[in-house]
Amino acid sequence: MARKPTIDDVAQRAGVSRSSVSFALNDRPGIARETKERILAVAAELGWTPSRPARALSLGKAGAFGLVLAREPDLIGADLFFPAFIAGVEVALGERGDGLMVHLTTPEREQSVYERLSADRRVDGVLLTDLRHDDPRPALMHRLGLPAVVVGQSEWSDGLSSVSLDDRPAYVEAVRRLAELGHRHIAHVEGPQEFRHAHRRRVAWEETLHALGLPQGPVMPGGFTAEGGARATRALLSLAEPPTAIVYGNDLAATAGLSVAQEMGVPVPGRLSVVGYDDTSLTRYTYPPLSSARADARGWGEAAARALDRVLAGEEVAHVVLPPAEFVARASIGPAPGA
């Protein structure tokens, strides 16, 4: 197998020093234009290509973005939002040849992970997801001087740049559609309330019921997991007066809820209407197909990575607002029993 040409090979062929080659290849000032052109021509002739780690080091860059997730590894794999979000980040990073460093940890160890990433210069910047109430991370980024973009609302960002996608309009439309179908007893299986986006979804459900003059239905924790969704659905359908519709915090919990309803002999949508969130690919293949809220997770990841790229370039990045989530009605909702 032919040996890959090195900087030393380029320097020897061009008759210059190794440092001159480095200056020319990294587009730094300090060498004559004719010398630079000769070096670049020799590099092309030899078929020299840069070592990404070496080039990043020479430019004082890590060549990677960071994404720290304080969730259980099994939950990351099961929740289809994150694979789509990460794919979007990778699309943006692939254009510049950088990579994404994903680090799974626990809330207790989260701060030390960021401190280590910053101290060791392992990443050029980070994307902050799953913002919590009184989240310490934006202030930590300021203290560490670590460039960051918040994936969420601007009011959560503590002055950092942010990229948001409003999930509330989809929840409002889902509850309104259910009310139009005659439902008066609409329950909610919520995500972890320490997450600000999960709390926003619950509040949207509550406020819409109130605006429509409907009683607040029961609320059950679902944790954004299949197990939580199944457990919550079983409890709701075992009530003396079970709901005729359930709005879930995500598709994973809703899909499990569909399965439990069928297991308990509750037809969907004949006696129970079901709505999820995220509009992941599996929603089209459940039985019946799952109504959901379409949030462009991949586009969100791409926009967040591009925003961080601009922050690293020294730009003043205003809050980026993406199109809001849209409610997508499918066969899992229907008229309320007796309506």
Short mmCIF file of N, CA and C in Angstrom, two decimals, residues 28-127:
data_model
loop_
_atom_site.label_atom_id
_atom_site.label_comp_id
_atom_site.label_asym_id
_atom_site.label_seq_id
_atom_site.Cartn_x
_atom_site.Cartn_y
_atom_site.Cartn_z
N ARG A 28 -2.18 30.97 6.57
CA ARG A 28 -1.71 31.99 7.52
C ARG A 28 -0.78 32.98 6.81
N PRO A 29 -0.78 34.23 7.28
CA PRO A 29 0.15 35.20 6.69
C PRO A 29 1.59 34.90 7.13
N GLY A 30 2.54 35.51 6.41
CA GLY A 30 3.93 35.36 6.82
C GLY A 30 4.83 34.77 5.76
N ILE A 31 4.26 34.36 4.63
CA ILE A 31 5.10 33.86 3.53
C ILE A 31 4.69 34.55 2.24
N ALA A 32 5.64 34.61 1.31
CA ALA A 32 5.38 35.29 0.04
C ALA A 32 4.31 34.56 -0.76
N ARG A 33 3.59 35.33 -1.55
CA ARG A 33 2.49 34.76 -2.34
C ARG A 33 3.00 33.69 -3.29
N GLU A 34 4.16 33.94 -3.96
CA GLU A 34 4.69 32.98 -4.90
C GLU A 34 5.06 31.67 -4.20
N THR A 35 5.63 31.80 -2.99
CA THR A 35 6.01 30.61 -2.23
C THR A 35 4.77 29.81 -1.84
N LYS A 36 3.76 30.51 -1.40
CA LYS A 36 2.52 29.83 -1.02
C LYS A 36 1.93 29.08 -2.20
N GLU A 37 1.89 29.72 -3.37
CA GLU A 37 1.33 29.08 -4.55
C GLU A 37 2.14 27.84 -4.94
N ARG A 38 3.49 27.92 -4.80
CA ARG A 38 4.32 26.77 -5.14
C ARG A 38 4.06 25.61 -4.17
N ILE A 39 3.91 25.92 -2.90
CA ILE A 39 3.65 24.89 -1.89
C ILE A 39 2.31 24.20 -2.15
N LEU A 40 1.30 24.99 -2.45
CA LEU A 40 -0.03 24.43 -2.71
C LEU A 40 -0.02 23.56 -3.96
N ALA A 41 0.74 23.97 -4.96
CA ALA A 41 0.83 23.18 -6.19
C ALA A 41 1.52 21.85 -5.93
N VAL A 42 2.60 21.87 -5.13
CA VAL A 42 3.31 20.63 -4.80
C VAL A 42 2.41 19.71 -3.99
N ALA A 43 1.67 20.28 -3.02
CA ALA A 43 0.76 19.47 -2.20
C ALA A 43 -0.28 18.78 -3.07
N ALA A 44 -0.81 19.51 -4.04
CA ALA A 44 -1.81 18.92 -4.94
C ALA A 44 -1.17 17.84 -5.81
N GLU A 45 0.06 18.09 -6.26
CA GLU A 45 0.76 17.12 -7.11
C GLU A 45 1.02 15.81 -6.35
N LEU A 46 1.39 15.92 -5.09
CA LEU A 46 1.69 14.74 -4.28
C LEU A 46 0.42 14.05 -3.75
N GLY A 47 -0.70 14.74 -3.88
CA GLY A 47 -1.94 14.18 -3.34
C GLY A 47 -2.01 14.25 -1.83
N TRP A 48 -1.38 15.30 -1.27
CA TRP A 48 -1.39 15.47 0.20
C TRP A 48 -2.76 15.90 0.68
N THR A 49 -3.27 15.30 1.75
CA THR A 49 -4.52 15.71 2.38
C THR A 49 -4.25 15.91 3.86
N PRO A 50 -4.95 16.89 4.48
CA PRO A 50 -4.64 17.22 5.88
C PRO A 50 -5.13 16.15 6.85
N SER A 51 -4.39 15.98 7.92
CA SER A 51 -4.85 15.21 9.07
C SER A 51 -5.76 16.10 9.87
N ARG A 52 -7.03 15.67 10.02
CA ARG A 52 -7.99 16.53 10.71
C ARG A 52 -7.54 16.89 12.13
N PRO A 53 -7.10 15.92 12.96
CA PRO A 53 -6.65 16.27 14.31
C PRO A 53 -5.47 17.22 14.30
N ALA A 54 -4.52 17.00 13.38
CA ALA A 54 -3.34 17.87 13.34
C ALA A 54 -3.72 19.29 12.93
N ARG A 55 -4.62 19.39 11.94
CA ARG A 55 -5.03 20.73 11.50
C ARG A 55 -5.79 21.44 12.60
N ALA A 56 -6.67 20.72 13.30
CA ALA A 56 -7.42 21.33 14.40
C ALA A 56 -6.47 21.83 15.48
N LEU A 57 -5.43 21.02 15.77
CA LEU A 57 -4.46 21.40 16.80
C LEU A 57 -3.70 22.65 16.37
N SER A 58 -3.30 22.71 15.09
CA SER A 58 -2.54 23.86 14.61
C SER A 58 -3.35 25.13 14.65
N LEU A 59 -4.67 25.00 14.52
CA LEU A 59 -5.54 26.18 14.55
C LEU A 59 -6.07 26.46 15.94
N GLY A 60 -5.65 25.68 16.93
CA GLY A 60 -6.13 25.87 18.29
C GLY A 60 -7.58 25.44 18.45
N LYS A 61 -8.02 24.44 17.67
CA LYS A 61 -9.40 23.97 17.71
C LYS A 61 -9.43 22.47 17.98
N ALA A 62 -10.53 22.04 18.58
CA ALA A 62 -10.70 20.62 18.83
C ALA A 62 -11.29 19.91 17.60
N GLY A 63 -12.00 20.65 16.77
CA GLY A 63 -12.63 20.04 15.60
C GLY A 63 -13.84 19.21 15.95
N ALA A 64 -14.51 19.56 17.07
CA ALA A 64 -15.68 18.79 17.49
C ALA A 64 -16.62 19.66 18.31
N PHE A 65 -17.91 19.36 18.21
CA PHE A 65 -18.92 19.93 19.09
C PHE A 65 -19.25 18.89 20.15
N GLY A 66 -19.75 19.36 21.29
CA GLY A 66 -20.11 18.45 22.37
C GLY A 66 -21.61 18.43 22.62
N LEU A 67 -22.13 17.25 22.98
CA LEU A 67 -23.52 17.08 23.38
C LEU A 67 -23.54 16.16 24.59
N VAL A 68 -23.83 16.72 25.75
CA VAL A 68 -23.83 15.96 27.00
C VAL A 68 -25.29 15.66 27.37
N LEU A 69 -25.61 14.38 27.51
CA LEU A 69 -26.98 13.95 27.79
C LEU A 69 -27.04 13.26 29.14
N ALA A 70 -27.78 13.85 30.06
CA ALA A 70 -27.94 13.26 31.39
C ALA A 70 -29.20 12.40 31.41
N ARG A 71 -29.19 11.36 30.59
CA ARG A 71 -30.30 10.42 30.52
C ARG A 71 -29.74 9.00 30.51
N GLU A 72 -30.60 8.03 30.82
CA GLU A 72 -30.18 6.65 30.77
C GLU A 72 -29.89 6.25 29.31
N PRO A 73 -28.80 5.51 29.07
CA PRO A 73 -28.46 5.11 27.68
C PRO A 73 -29.60 4.40 26.96
N ASP A 74 -30.32 3.52 27.66
CA ASP A 74 -31.42 2.79 27.01
C ASP A 74 -32.52 3.74 26.55
N LEU A 75 -32.75 4.82 27.33
CA LEU A 75 -33.80 5.76 26.98
C LEU A 75 -33.40 6.59 25.76
N ILE A 76 -32.10 6.90 25.63
CA ILE A 76 -31.62 7.65 24.47
C ILE A 76 -31.87 6.85 23.20
N GLY A 77 -31.59 5.54 23.26
CA GLY A 77 -31.78 4.70 22.08
C GLY A 77 -33.23 4.49 21.72
N ALA A 78 -34.10 4.47 22.74
CA ALA A 78 -35.52 4.19 22.49
C ALA A 78 -36.27 5.43 22.02
N ASP A 79 -35.88 6.61 22.51
CA ASP A 79 -36.55 7.85 22.15
C ASP A 79 -36.00 8.32 20.81
N LEU A 80 -36.83 8.28 19.77
CA LEU A 80 -36.36 8.54 18.41
C LEU A 80 -36.08 10.01 18.14
N PHE A 81 -36.39 10.89 19.11
CA PHE A 81 -36.08 12.31 18.91
C PHE A 81 -34.57 12.51 18.78
N PHE A 82 -33.81 11.92 19.70
CA PHE A 82 -32.38 12.20 19.74
C PHE A 82 -31.62 11.67 18.53
N PRO A 83 -31.88 10.46 18.04
CA PRO A 83 -31.20 10.05 16.81
C PRO A 83 -31.44 11.01 15.65
N ALA A 84 -32.68 11.51 15.53
CA ALA A 84 -32.98 12.46 14.45
C ALA A 84 -32.28 13.79 14.69
N PHE A 85 -32.29 14.26 15.93
CA PHE A 85 -31.61 15.52 16.26
C PHE A 85 -30.12 15.41 15.99
N ILE A 86 -29.51 14.32 16.43
CA ILE A 86 -28.08 14.11 16.22
C ILE A 86 -27.75 14.01 14.73
N ALA A 87 -28.63 13.38 13.96
CA ALA A 87 -28.41 13.30 12.51
C ALA A 87 -28.36 14.70 11.90
N GLY A 88 -29.23 15.60 12.37
CA GLY A 88 -29.20 16.97 11.87
C GLY A 88 -27.91 17.69 12.22
N VAL A 89 -27.43 17.48 13.45
CA VAL A 89 -26.16 18.08 13.86
C VAL A 89 -25.03 17.56 12.96
N GLU A 90 -25.04 16.26 12.72
CA GLU A 90 -23.99 15.65 11.89
C GLU A 90 -24.02 16.17 10.46
N VAL A 91 -25.20 16.46 9.94
CA VAL A 91 -25.30 17.02 8.59
C VAL A 91 -24.55 18.33 8.52
N ALA A 92 -24.77 19.21 9.50
CA ALA A 92 -24.11 20.51 9.51
C ALA A 92 -22.61 20.36 9.74
N LEU A 93 -22.22 19.49 10.66
CA LEU A 93 -20.80 19.32 10.96
C LEU A 93 -20.05 18.66 9.81
N GLY A 94 -20.74 17.75 9.11
CA GLY A 94 -20.10 17.06 8.00
C GLY A 94 -19.64 18.01 6.91
N GLU A 95 -20.34 19.12 6.75
CA GLU A 95 -19.98 20.09 5.71
C GLU A 95 -18.65 20.76 6.01
N ARG A 96 -18.27 20.83 7.29
CA ARG A 96 -17.01 21.48 7.66
C ARG A 96 -15.97 20.48 8.13
N GLY A 97 -16.32 19.19 8.11
CA GLY A 97 -15.37 18.16 8.46
C GLY A 97 -15.18 17.95 9.93
N ASP A 98 -16.01 18.55 10.77
CA ASP A 98 -15.91 18.38 12.21
C ASP A 98 -16.74 17.19 12.67
N GLY A 99 -16.61 16.84 13.93
CA GLY A 99 -17.34 15.71 14.49
C GLY A 99 -18.17 16.13 15.69
N LEU A 100 -18.96 15.19 16.17
CA LEU A 100 -19.80 15.41 17.35
C LEU A 100 -19.39 14.43 18.43
N MET A 101 -19.07 14.95 19.61
CA MET A 101 -18.75 14.11 20.76
C MET A 101 -19.98 14.05 21.67
N VAL A 102 -20.61 12.87 21.74
CA VAL A 102 -21.78 12.66 22.59
C VAL A 102 -21.32 11.99 23.87
N HIS A 103 -21.68 12.57 25.00
CA HIS A 103 -21.25 12.03 26.29
C HIS A 103 -22.50 11.78 27.14
N LEU A 104 -22.73 10.53 27.51
CA LEU A 104 -23.84 10.19 28.39
C LEU A 104 -23.36 10.21 29.83
N THR A 105 -24.13 10.83 30.71
CA THR A 105 -23.75 10.94 32.10
C THR A 105 -24.99 10.97 32.98
N THR A 106 -24.80 11.32 34.24
CA THR A 106 -25.92 11.46 35.19
C THR A 106 -25.99 12.92 35.61
N PRO A 107 -27.15 13.37 36.12
CA PRO A 107 -27.24 14.77 36.57
C PRO A 107 -26.18 15.11 37.61
N GLU A 108 -25.81 14.15 38.45
CA GLU A 108 -24.83 14.41 39.50
C GLU A 108 -23.43 14.66 38.93
N ARG A 109 -23.11 14.05 37.82
CA ARG A 109 -21.77 14.16 37.23
C ARG A 109 -21.71 15.15 36.07
N GLU A 110 -22.85 15.74 35.76
CA GLU A 110 -22.95 16.58 34.57
C GLU A 110 -21.96 17.75 34.60
N GLN A 111 -21.90 18.47 35.70
CA GLN A 111 -21.02 19.65 35.77
C GLN A 111 -19.56 19.26 35.56
N SER A 112 -19.13 18.16 36.18
CA SER A 112 -17.73 17.76 36.03
C SER A 112 -17.41 17.38 34.59
N VAL A 113 -18.39 16.86 33.85
CA VAL A 113 -18.17 16.53 32.45
C VAL A 113 -17.87 17.79 31.65
N TYR A 114 -18.69 18.83 31.84
CA TYR A 114 -18.46 20.08 31.13
C TYR A 114 -17.12 20.70 31.52
N GLU A 115 -16.80 20.64 32.80
CA GLU A 115 -15.52 21.19 33.26
C GLU A 115 -14.35 20.47 32.60
N ARG A 116 -14.45 19.17 32.47
CA ARG A 116 -13.37 18.39 31.84
C ARG A 116 -13.29 18.68 30.33
N LEU A 117 -14.43 18.77 29.68
CA LEU A 117 -14.43 19.09 28.24
C LEU A 117 -13.77 20.44 27.99
N SER A 118 -14.04 21.40 28.88
CA SER A 118 -13.48 22.74 28.73
C SER A 118 -11.99 22.75 29.05
N ALA A 119 -11.61 22.12 30.17
CA ALA A 119 -10.21 22.14 30.60
C ALA A 119 -9.31 21.42 29.60
N ASP A 120 -9.78 20.32 29.06
CA ASP A 120 -8.97 19.53 28.12
C ASP A 120 -9.12 19.99 26.67
N ARG A 121 -9.98 21.00 26.45
CA ARG A 121 -10.23 21.53 25.10
C ARG A 121 -10.62 20.42 24.13
N ARG A 122 -11.50 19.55 24.60
CA ARG A 122 -11.93 18.43 23.76
C ARG A 122 -12.95 18.84 22.72
N VAL A 123 -13.68 19.93 23.00
CA VAL A 123 -14.69 20.41 22.06
C VAL A 123 -14.54 21.92 21.89
N ASP A 124 -15.01 22.42 20.77
CA ASP A 124 -14.98 23.86 20.51
C ASP A 124 -16.19 24.56 21.13
N GLY A 125 -17.26 23.84 21.31
CA GLY A 125 -18.47 24.39 21.89
C GLY A 125 -19.45 23.26 22.15
N VAL A 126 -20.56 23.58 22.82
CA VAL A 126 -21.52 22.54 23.19
C VAL A 126 -22.94 22.99 22.86
N LEU A 127 -23.80 21.99 22.68
CA LEU A 127 -25.24 22.20 22.52
C LEU A 127 -25.92 21.76 23.80
#
